[in-house]
Amino acid sequence: MNGGGPPETAALLPAPGQAPTRGCSLAGPRMAPVEHLVADASAFLRGAPLQEIGRRVYTTREVLAEIRDRAARRRLAGLPFELLLRQPFPEHVRLVSDFSKQTGDFRSLSAADIQVLALTLQLEAQHGGGRPLRTEPRPQVQLSLTPRHPEAPVDVPGFHVPAQTKCPGNEKIPLVAERDPGDPAALADTEFSSFLFWRSPLPDIEEDLEGLLKADPLLLEAEDPEGQESGEEDGWITPRNIEQMQQSSCWGSEPAQVQVGCITTDFAMQNVLLQMGLHVLAFNGLLIQHARSYILRCHGCFRTTSKMTRLFCPHCGNKTLKKVAVTVKDDGSFHLHFSQNPKVLNPRGLRHSLPAPQGGKHASNPHLTEDQRFPQQRLSRKARQKTNAFDPDYVAGVSPFAEHDIHSRAANLQIRDAALGAGRRRLNPNMSRKKCLKNKRPRRPAQPQQHEGGRAGLEGRPP
């Protein structure tokens, strides 16, 4: 299944607030099979042995529609177990959608991913034994116990900070002006009179350097090549320790009996499952270690918003919102975790000029502003008759006498019930389109006719 590579490993992530469990390698100590296992498309694409992980394997029709690889379709047709197809209830789909909007993963989830999460929630409610689940993400608080800067102001209005050191008795500290100008201590104090707080002088390192120069040279021992090689491999994943690294990435010590679990390698799905309190299964170490919450940050005006469904910045109106991980400090302020990639915004497709605006009821214009007006893109009247159940000539299902709309402009433009995307296209909309001239041959130039006397085509011309 895996082409002679490292064996597939299954890892179980614990739900927040519970005792950690351990996911074991399938080649090593086996984990107890999950009673009800919900599989994502990644499990079928990577050829995971689902019959060894779960007793009953569930999935949705949307997941099967995502599998288009020929090898994966062949493995899917020859599964050694029964694959159960289930559709989640609408209330569970709504709960998962609202929860993912609060965690900030809604934009990273497709319709099939939400269906898988909702099916896992539905099976947990049916077979989980009434275990309480979260309806909203738990706020993450990061304690920042950093010491105060020595130059930080201490006279804050409304607060009283007592002095750390007190003078013994009635001893009076002489001011700088009252001291003897020849006193070296007074000269040292005058050097720092421009600062708000006293700083210790810089250490004198000349004596330390002289001591190092006078020290006896150390005898360097011959280095062991094997020890050097092992030292270079510390912290790196090599073919020798890949199985150990995959097993060490699993948490806990003993596998637990799990009733309902979801196997996926999508990090956004794992983040939602963990914060809801559901069990997550992963293989080959493709799992997250910490659950995170996200917000949107505008890279144009540097404002933030927690509404993850927005496409344009609510402050400046530009389409420069990017997802950023966030944690809350002990004082209630947000701590943003930025990406180290300098190319956060993709400028691809912005070098071309905007196309000329189109009119009509089927116009296709780029979405540039939030309050931009768009045509309704309705289907034709004949196409709407196929779904009109109150029509007296309505025939349910596929009928050989059903009328199909193939001549209207909506049918020629392939108008479907899909929402318009935001942003600009990557291709140049102003480039000329070449017309197909496959069956047309270029005309040959007309040959002049030869007449008597060697004069070609001169008869009939005016003098």
Short mmCIF file of C-alpha atoms in Angstrom, two decimals:
data_model
loop_
_atom_site.label_atom_id
_atom_site.label_comp_id
_atom_site.label_asym_id
_atom_site.label_seq_id
_atom_site.Cartn_x
_atom_site.Cartn_y
_atom_site.Cartn_z
CA MET A 1 0.00 0.00 0.00
CA ASN A 2 2.75 2.44 0.91
CA GLY A 3 5.28 1.42 -1.72
CA GLY A 4 7.85 -0.17 0.63
CA GLY A 5 8.18 2.96 2.78
CA PRO A 6 7.84 3.28 6.52
CA PRO A 7 4.80 1.57 8.02
CA GLU A 8 1.67 3.62 8.54
CA THR A 9 1.15 4.66 12.14
CA ALA A 10 -2.08 5.67 13.80
CA ALA A 11 -1.99 8.24 16.59
CA LEU A 12 -4.79 9.21 18.93
CA LEU A 13 -5.00 12.76 20.19
CA PRO A 14 -6.73 13.29 23.51
CA ALA A 15 -9.64 15.62 23.92
CA PRO A 16 -8.82 18.81 25.88
CA GLY A 17 -9.30 18.36 29.57
CA GLN A 18 -8.91 14.56 29.46
CA ALA A 19 -6.08 12.22 30.27
CA PRO A 20 -3.72 11.87 27.31
CA THR A 21 -3.76 8.64 25.39
CA ARG A 22 -1.21 7.10 23.09
CA GLY A 23 -1.51 6.06 19.49
CA CYS A 24 0.70 3.13 18.63
CA SER A 25 2.27 2.03 15.39
CA LEU A 26 0.36 -0.57 13.46
CA ALA A 27 3.57 -2.54 13.12
CA GLY A 28 4.15 -2.37 16.89
CA PRO A 29 1.68 -2.62 19.75
CA ARG A 30 -1.77 -2.30 18.23
CA MET A 31 -4.29 0.21 19.42
CA ALA A 32 -7.77 -0.97 20.27
CA PRO A 33 -9.95 -0.49 17.17
CA VAL A 34 -12.38 2.39 17.25
CA GLU A 35 -16.00 1.30 17.26
CA HIS A 36 -17.21 4.04 14.89
CA LEU A 37 -14.58 5.61 12.62
CA VAL A 38 -15.29 8.54 10.28
CA ALA A 39 -12.79 8.69 7.40
CA ASP A 40 -11.76 11.74 5.44
CA ALA A 41 -10.56 11.74 1.83
CA SER A 42 -6.92 11.79 2.97
CA ALA A 43 -7.33 8.35 4.54
CA PHE A 44 -8.33 6.84 1.19
CA LEU A 45 -5.73 8.78 -0.79
CA ARG A 46 -2.88 7.63 1.46
CA GLY A 47 -4.11 4.04 1.62
CA ALA A 48 -4.52 3.83 5.39
CA PRO A 49 -5.53 0.36 6.70
CA LEU A 50 -8.92 1.45 7.99
CA GLN A 51 -10.02 -2.12 8.70
CA GLU A 52 -7.36 -2.31 11.42
CA ILE A 53 -8.18 1.09 12.92
CA GLY A 54 -11.98 1.00 13.12
CA ARG A 55 -14.67 -1.65 13.31
CA ARG A 56 -17.25 0.39 11.40
CA VAL A 57 -16.00 2.93 8.88
CA TYR A 58 -18.25 5.82 7.85
CA THR A 59 -17.90 8.52 5.23
CA THR A 60 -20.04 10.85 3.11
CA ARG A 61 -20.81 11.06 -0.59
CA GLU A 62 -18.97 14.38 -0.81
CA VAL A 63 -15.77 12.64 0.31
CA LEU A 64 -16.09 9.98 -2.38
CA ALA A 65 -16.62 12.69 -4.98
CA GLU A 66 -13.26 14.24 -4.00
CA ILE A 67 -11.35 11.04 -4.81
CA ARG A 68 -10.43 11.26 -8.50
CA ASP A 69 -7.06 9.53 -8.57
CA ARG A 70 -7.13 6.33 -10.61
CA ALA A 71 -5.11 4.31 -8.10
CA ALA A 72 -7.19 5.59 -5.18
CA ARG A 73 -10.43 4.78 -7.02
CA ARG A 74 -9.14 1.28 -7.67
CA ARG A 75 -8.34 0.78 -3.98
CA LEU A 76 -11.70 2.24 -3.05
CA ALA A 77 -13.50 -0.26 -5.29
CA GLY A 78 -11.69 -3.20 -3.68
CA LEU A 79 -11.99 -2.38 0.02
CA PRO A 80 -11.92 -5.49 2.25
CA PHE A 81 -14.68 -4.09 4.48
CA GLU A 82 -18.09 -2.49 4.16
CA LEU A 83 -18.00 1.27 3.80
CA LEU A 84 -21.06 2.92 5.35
CA LEU A 85 -22.36 6.11 3.72
CA ARG A 86 -24.16 8.50 6.04
CA GLN A 87 -25.36 12.07 5.75
CA PRO A 88 -25.30 14.28 8.87
CA PHE A 89 -28.34 16.09 10.18
CA PRO A 90 -28.73 19.81 9.37
CA GLU A 91 -28.54 20.80 13.05
CA HIS A 92 -25.10 19.19 13.40
CA VAL A 93 -23.90 20.91 10.23
CA ARG A 94 -25.02 24.24 11.67
CA LEU A 95 -23.27 23.57 14.99
CA VAL A 96 -20.00 22.68 13.28
CA SER A 97 -20.19 25.72 10.99
CA ASP A 98 -20.80 28.10 13.91
CA PHE A 99 -17.99 26.51 15.95
CA SER A 100 -15.48 26.71 13.09
CA LYS A 101 -16.33 30.39 12.61
CA GLN A 102 -15.43 31.04 16.24
CA THR A 103 -12.11 29.19 15.99
CA GLY A 104 -11.24 30.89 12.69
CA ASP A 105 -11.06 27.73 10.57
CA PHE A 106 -14.27 28.21 8.60
CA ARG A 107 -12.51 29.65 5.55
CA SER A 108 -10.08 26.71 5.47
CA LEU A 109 -12.82 24.07 5.47
CA SER A 110 -14.64 22.85 2.39
CA ALA A 111 -18.21 21.63 2.24
CA ALA A 112 -17.02 18.01 2.40
CA ASP A 113 -14.89 18.77 5.49
CA ILE A 114 -17.86 20.29 7.31
CA GLN A 115 -19.93 17.22 6.41
CA VAL A 116 -17.27 14.92 7.92
CA LEU A 117 -17.07 16.99 11.11
CA ALA A 118 -20.85 17.06 11.43
CA LEU A 119 -21.04 13.28 10.95
CA THR A 120 -18.44 12.77 13.69
CA LEU A 121 -20.45 15.01 16.02
CA GLN A 122 -23.64 13.12 15.17
CA LEU A 123 -22.10 9.69 15.89
CA GLU A 124 -20.59 11.01 19.13
CA ALA A 125 -24.04 12.18 20.23
CA GLN A 126 -25.51 8.77 19.39
CA HIS A 127 -22.80 6.37 20.61
CA GLY A 128 -20.57 8.53 22.82
CA GLY A 129 -22.41 7.75 26.05
CA GLY A 130 -23.63 11.28 26.68
CA ARG A 131 -20.16 12.80 27.04
CA PRO A 132 -20.47 16.62 27.21
CA LEU A 133 -19.04 18.50 24.26
CA ARG A 134 -18.15 22.15 23.88
CA THR A 135 -20.44 24.50 22.01
CA GLU A 136 -17.87 27.32 21.90
CA PRO A 137 -14.06 27.26 21.95
CA ARG A 138 -12.29 27.63 25.25
CA PRO A 139 -10.42 30.95 25.51
CA GLN A 140 -6.68 30.39 25.41
CA VAL A 141 -4.74 32.48 27.91
CA GLN A 142 -0.98 32.79 27.67
CA LEU A 143 0.71 33.89 30.88
CA SER A 144 3.48 36.41 30.25
CA LEU A 145 5.47 36.65 33.49
CA THR A 146 8.26 38.73 32.04
CA PRO A 147 10.18 40.99 34.46
CA ARG A 148 9.56 44.70 34.25
CA HIS A 149 12.01 46.76 32.27
CA PRO A 150 14.39 48.72 34.57
CA GLU A 151 13.40 51.99 32.86
CA ALA A 152 9.67 51.34 33.13
CA PRO A 153 7.78 54.21 34.83
CA VAL A 154 6.77 53.54 38.40
CA ASP A 155 4.60 56.64 38.97
CA VAL A 156 1.42 55.36 37.36
CA PRO A 157 -1.69 57.44 38.18
CA GLY A 158 -3.99 55.57 40.53
CA PHE A 159 -1.37 53.05 41.71
CA HIS A 160 1.05 53.12 44.60
CA VAL A 161 4.26 51.16 44.26
CA PRO A 162 6.22 50.98 47.54
CA ALA A 163 9.97 51.41 47.47
CA GLN A 164 12.00 48.21 47.35
CA THR A 165 14.94 49.52 49.46
CA LYS A 166 14.75 51.70 52.53
CA CYS A 167 17.47 53.73 54.17
CA PRO A 168 18.45 52.34 57.59
CA GLY A 169 17.58 54.78 60.37
CA ASN A 170 17.73 58.48 59.68
CA GLU A 171 20.73 58.20 57.40
CA LYS A 172 20.66 60.89 54.74
CA ILE A 173 21.96 60.21 51.25
CA PRO A 174 24.02 63.20 50.04
CA LEU A 175 22.93 64.65 46.73
CA VAL A 176 25.25 64.88 43.77
CA ALA A 177 25.57 68.65 44.11
CA GLU A 178 26.51 68.38 47.82
CA ARG A 179 29.33 65.91 47.23
CA ASP A 180 32.95 66.78 46.74
CA PRO A 181 33.69 67.34 43.04
CA GLY A 182 36.99 65.51 43.47
CA ASP A 183 35.32 62.41 44.84
CA PRO A 184 35.49 59.63 42.17
CA ALA A 185 32.12 58.31 43.35
CA ALA A 186 30.55 61.68 42.64
CA LEU A 187 32.06 61.72 39.16
CA ALA A 188 30.69 58.26 38.51
CA ASP A 189 27.22 59.38 39.60
CA THR A 190 27.28 62.46 37.40
CA GLU A 191 27.80 60.29 34.34
CA PHE A 192 24.32 58.78 34.83
CA SER A 193 22.52 61.93 35.92
CA SER A 194 20.70 62.16 32.58
CA PHE A 195 18.98 58.81 33.07
CA LEU A 196 15.77 58.24 34.96
CA PHE A 197 17.15 55.12 36.66
CA TRP A 198 20.66 54.24 37.61
CA ARG A 199 22.42 51.69 35.44
CA SER A 200 25.35 49.57 36.45
CA PRO A 201 28.53 50.48 34.53
CA LEU A 202 29.75 48.27 31.73
CA PRO A 203 31.98 45.41 32.91
CA ASP A 204 35.70 45.67 32.29
CA ILE A 205 36.69 42.72 30.11
CA GLU A 206 40.38 43.56 29.67
CA GLU A 207 41.36 41.52 32.71
CA ASP A 208 39.34 38.55 31.47
CA LEU A 209 41.00 38.72 28.06
CA GLU A 210 44.47 38.85 29.62
CA GLY A 211 43.62 35.81 31.72
CA LEU A 212 42.55 33.88 28.64
CA LEU A 213 45.77 34.78 26.83
CA LYS A 214 47.92 33.62 29.75
CA ALA A 215 46.04 30.32 30.12
CA ASP A 216 47.73 27.09 29.02
CA PRO A 217 46.54 25.76 25.67
CA LEU A 218 44.30 22.73 25.97
CA LEU A 219 45.27 19.50 24.31
CA LEU A 220 42.69 18.65 21.71
CA GLU A 221 41.78 14.98 21.68
CA ALA A 222 41.19 13.09 18.50
CA GLU A 223 37.53 13.20 17.60
CA ASP A 224 35.64 9.99 17.14
CA PRO A 225 34.15 9.93 13.62
CA GLU A 226 31.25 7.75 14.75
CA GLY A 227 30.50 10.04 17.68
CA GLN A 228 30.72 13.06 15.41
CA GLU A 229 28.28 11.50 12.97
CA SER A 230 25.85 10.63 15.74
CA GLY A 231 26.16 14.16 17.12
CA GLU A 232 25.34 15.66 13.73
CA GLU A 233 22.21 13.51 13.46
CA ASP A 234 20.83 14.72 16.79
CA GLY A 235 17.58 16.57 16.16
CA TRP A 236 17.33 15.46 12.51
CA ILE A 237 14.90 12.93 11.03
CA THR A 238 16.86 10.24 9.20
CA PRO A 239 15.88 6.84 7.74
CA ARG A 240 17.26 5.27 10.93
CA ASN A 241 15.00 7.09 13.39
CA ILE A 242 11.92 7.87 11.28
CA GLU A 243 9.85 5.09 12.89
CA GLN A 244 10.92 6.20 16.36
CA MET A 245 10.04 9.82 15.59
CA GLN A 246 6.61 8.81 14.31
CA GLN A 247 5.88 6.81 17.47
CA SER A 248 7.27 9.51 19.77
CA SER A 249 4.95 12.10 18.23
CA CYS A 250 2.00 10.28 19.77
CA TRP A 251 0.92 11.45 23.20
CA GLY A 252 0.41 9.52 26.41
CA SER A 253 1.43 6.00 27.34
CA GLU A 254 -1.49 3.61 26.94
CA PRO A 255 -4.13 3.42 24.19
CA ALA A 256 -7.68 4.01 25.34
CA GLN A 257 -10.94 2.50 24.17
CA VAL A 258 -12.56 5.07 21.90
CA GLN A 259 -16.12 4.78 20.68
CA VAL A 260 -16.16 7.48 17.99
CA GLY A 261 -13.18 9.02 16.20
CA CYS A 262 -12.32 10.86 13.01
CA ILE A 263 -9.22 10.09 10.96
CA THR A 264 -7.88 13.00 8.92
CA THR A 265 -4.64 14.79 8.07
CA ASP A 266 -6.24 18.22 7.61
CA PHE A 267 -4.88 20.48 10.34
CA ALA A 268 -7.91 22.77 10.25
CA MET A 269 -10.23 19.81 10.83
CA GLN A 270 -8.03 18.53 13.65
CA ASN A 271 -8.10 21.94 15.30
CA VAL A 272 -11.91 22.05 15.25
CA LEU A 273 -12.25 18.46 16.47
CA LEU A 274 -9.86 18.99 19.37
CA GLN A 275 -11.53 22.15 20.58
CA MET A 276 -14.97 20.53 20.37
CA GLY A 277 -13.78 17.63 22.52
CA LEU A 278 -13.93 14.94 19.82
CA HIS A 279 -11.28 12.28 19.29
CA VAL A 280 -8.84 12.68 16.41
CA LEU A 281 -6.92 9.91 14.67
CA ALA A 282 -3.91 10.55 12.45
CA PHE A 283 -1.25 8.46 10.77
CA ASN A 284 2.41 9.01 9.88
CA GLY A 285 2.66 11.72 12.52
CA LEU A 286 0.48 14.20 10.60
CA LEU A 287 -1.18 15.72 13.65
CA ILE A 288 -1.17 19.00 15.50
CA GLN A 289 0.25 19.35 18.99
CA HIS A 290 -1.68 22.42 20.15
CA ALA A 291 -5.11 23.82 19.34
CA ARG A 292 -5.12 27.40 18.08
CA SER A 293 -7.56 30.20 17.47
CA TYR A 294 -7.36 32.56 14.51
CA ILE A 295 -8.48 36.05 13.60
CA LEU A 296 -8.18 38.14 10.44
CA ARG A 297 -5.59 40.92 10.22
CA CYS A 298 -5.50 43.55 7.52
CA HIS A 299 -2.04 44.06 6.03
CA GLY A 300 -3.08 47.46 4.70
CA CYS A 301 -4.30 49.26 7.83
CA PHE A 302 -3.08 46.69 10.43
CA ARG A 303 -6.54 46.34 11.99
CA THR A 304 -7.95 43.02 13.19
CA THR A 305 -11.40 41.48 13.13
CA SER A 306 -12.79 38.28 14.59
CA LYS A 307 -15.44 37.80 11.88
CA MET A 308 -13.85 35.06 9.83
CA THR A 309 -16.48 35.23 7.07
CA ARG A 310 -15.41 38.67 5.86
CA LEU A 311 -13.57 39.06 2.58
CA PHE A 312 -12.81 42.78 2.79
CA CYS A 313 -11.42 44.80 5.68
CA PRO A 314 -14.24 46.54 7.61
CA HIS A 315 -11.98 49.58 8.25
CA CYS A 316 -10.18 50.32 4.98
CA GLY A 317 -12.27 48.20 2.58
CA ASN A 318 -9.33 46.45 0.89
CA LYS A 319 -9.07 42.73 0.24
CA THR A 320 -5.95 42.34 2.38
CA LEU A 321 -7.25 40.17 5.22
CA LYS A 322 -5.06 37.23 6.23
CA LYS A 323 -5.53 34.60 8.91
CA VAL A 324 -3.25 35.00 11.93
CA ALA A 325 -2.98 32.80 15.03
CA VAL A 326 -3.77 34.62 18.28
CA THR A 327 -3.49 33.99 22.01
CA VAL A 328 -4.74 36.07 24.92
CA LYS A 329 -2.32 37.35 27.56
CA ASP A 330 -2.99 37.56 31.28
CA ASP A 331 -3.91 41.25 31.00
CA GLY A 332 -6.51 40.57 28.28
CA SER A 333 -4.45 41.81 25.34
CA PHE A 334 -3.99 39.79 22.17
CA HIS A 335 -0.67 38.25 21.17
CA LEU A 336 -0.46 37.68 17.41
CA HIS A 337 1.77 34.99 15.90
CA PHE A 338 2.95 36.18 12.49
CA SER A 339 4.33 34.02 9.72
CA GLN A 340 8.04 34.18 8.91
CA ASN A 341 7.27 34.09 5.20
CA PRO A 342 7.69 37.65 3.86
CA LYS A 343 5.39 36.95 0.90
CA VAL A 344 2.20 36.85 2.91
CA LEU A 345 0.09 38.54 0.25
CA ASN A 346 0.17 36.93 -3.16
CA PRO A 347 0.48 39.66 -5.83
CA ARG A 348 -0.24 37.20 -8.62
CA GLY A 349 -2.86 38.48 -11.03
CA LEU A 350 -2.54 42.14 -10.01
CA ARG A 351 -0.20 43.29 -12.78
CA HIS A 352 -2.94 43.26 -15.41
CA SER A 353 -5.35 46.15 -15.79
CA LEU A 354 -9.00 45.70 -14.95
CA PRO A 355 -11.27 44.54 -17.77
CA ALA A 356 -13.98 46.75 -19.16
CA PRO A 357 -17.17 46.46 -17.09
CA GLN A 358 -19.86 44.27 -18.59
CA GLY A 359 -23.58 44.82 -18.51
CA GLY A 360 -26.61 42.62 -18.81
CA LYS A 361 -28.17 40.02 -16.59
CA HIS A 362 -25.28 37.56 -17.04
CA ALA A 363 -22.34 39.93 -16.61
CA SER A 364 -19.13 38.56 -15.14
CA ASN A 365 -17.20 41.29 -13.33
CA PRO A 366 -14.47 40.86 -10.68
CA HIS A 367 -15.50 41.36 -7.07
CA LEU A 368 -13.53 44.43 -5.94
CA THR A 369 -15.59 46.04 -3.17
CA GLU A 370 -17.90 44.75 -0.49
CA ASP A 371 -20.94 46.79 -1.56
CA GLN A 372 -20.56 45.98 -5.26
CA ARG A 373 -23.75 45.12 -7.12
CA PHE A 374 -23.87 41.80 -8.97
CA PRO A 375 -26.44 40.35 -11.34
CA GLN A 376 -28.63 37.64 -9.91
CA GLN A 377 -27.41 35.07 -12.47
CA ARG A 378 -30.79 33.37 -12.61
CA LEU A 379 -31.46 30.22 -14.53
CA SER A 380 -33.74 30.29 -17.52
CA ARG A 381 -37.44 29.67 -17.14
CA LYS A 382 -37.22 26.28 -18.80
CA ALA A 383 -34.36 25.22 -16.50
CA ARG A 384 -36.35 26.25 -13.42
CA GLN A 385 -39.24 24.02 -14.47
CA LYS A 386 -37.16 20.94 -13.66
CA THR A 387 -37.26 21.77 -9.94
CA ASN A 388 -40.76 23.28 -9.79
CA ALA A 389 -42.77 20.62 -7.96
CA PHE A 390 -46.01 22.61 -8.31
CA ASP A 391 -45.90 22.53 -12.09
CA PRO A 392 -48.73 20.33 -13.48
CA ASP A 393 -46.30 18.84 -16.03
CA TYR A 394 -43.61 18.16 -13.40
CA VAL A 395 -42.08 14.67 -13.60
CA ALA A 396 -40.02 13.57 -10.61
CA GLY A 397 -36.69 11.96 -11.32
CA VAL A 398 -35.06 11.38 -14.70
CA SER A 399 -37.56 11.12 -17.53
CA PRO A 400 -36.92 10.57 -21.24
CA PHE A 401 -39.55 13.24 -21.94
CA ALA A 402 -37.96 15.90 -19.73
CA GLU A 403 -37.09 19.18 -21.40
CA HIS A 404 -33.49 20.34 -21.21
CA ASP A 405 -32.47 23.93 -21.73
CA ILE A 406 -29.56 24.02 -24.16
CA HIS A 407 -30.27 27.14 -26.23
CA SER A 408 -30.58 29.96 -23.71
CA ARG A 409 -27.66 32.18 -22.82
CA ALA A 410 -27.68 30.92 -19.23
CA ALA A 411 -27.16 27.39 -20.53
CA ASN A 412 -24.41 28.48 -22.92
CA LEU A 413 -22.61 30.31 -20.12
CA GLN A 414 -23.08 27.27 -17.83
CA ILE A 415 -24.77 29.28 -15.11
CA ARG A 416 -25.13 27.22 -11.95
CA ASP A 417 -26.37 27.93 -8.45
CA ALA A 418 -22.92 28.87 -7.15
CA ALA A 419 -21.74 31.95 -5.29
CA LEU A 420 -19.39 34.37 -6.95
CA GLY A 421 -15.82 34.39 -5.72
CA ALA A 422 -14.04 37.50 -4.52
CA GLY A 423 -10.95 39.06 -5.97
CA ARG A 424 -9.53 39.34 -9.46
CA ARG A 425 -8.68 36.64 -11.93
CA ARG A 426 -5.08 35.64 -12.48
CA LEU A 427 -5.28 35.66 -16.27
CA ASN A 428 -5.18 38.82 -18.29
CA PRO A 429 -8.82 39.68 -19.08
CA ASN A 430 -7.81 42.08 -21.86
CA MET A 431 -5.94 39.60 -24.03
CA SER A 432 -7.32 38.88 -27.49
CA ARG A 433 -9.05 35.58 -28.03
CA LYS A 434 -8.08 33.61 -31.11
CA LYS A 435 -10.99 32.32 -33.14
CA CYS A 436 -10.97 28.78 -34.45
CA LEU A 437 -10.18 28.70 -38.19
CA LYS A 438 -9.72 24.98 -38.50
CA ASN A 439 -11.91 24.31 -41.56
CA LYS A 440 -11.20 27.58 -43.37
CA ARG A 441 -8.30 27.71 -45.81
CA PRO A 442 -6.58 30.95 -46.75
CA ARG A 443 -7.50 32.29 -50.16
CA ARG A 444 -4.88 32.22 -52.87
CA PRO A 445 -4.12 35.44 -54.71
CA ALA A 446 -5.78 35.62 -58.16
CA GLN A 447 -3.40 34.92 -61.05
CA PRO A 448 -3.45 37.46 -63.93
CA GLN A 449 -4.82 36.08 -67.20
CA GLN A 450 -2.49 35.84 -70.22
CA HIS A 451 -3.80 37.33 -73.52
CA GLU A 452 -2.51 37.53 -77.02
CA GLY A 453 0.49 39.69 -77.59
CA GLY A 454 1.96 38.91 -74.18
CA ARG A 455 0.07 41.65 -72.45
CA ALA A 456 -1.45 40.44 -69.18
CA GLY A 457 -4.69 41.99 -68.10
CA LEU A 458 -4.21 45.28 -69.89
CA GLU A 459 -7.30 45.01 -72.07
CA GLY A 460 -10.30 46.80 -70.83
CA ARG A 461 -8.35 49.35 -68.84
CA PRO A 462 -9.01 53.01 -69.46
CA PRO A 463 -6.18 54.85 -71.25
#
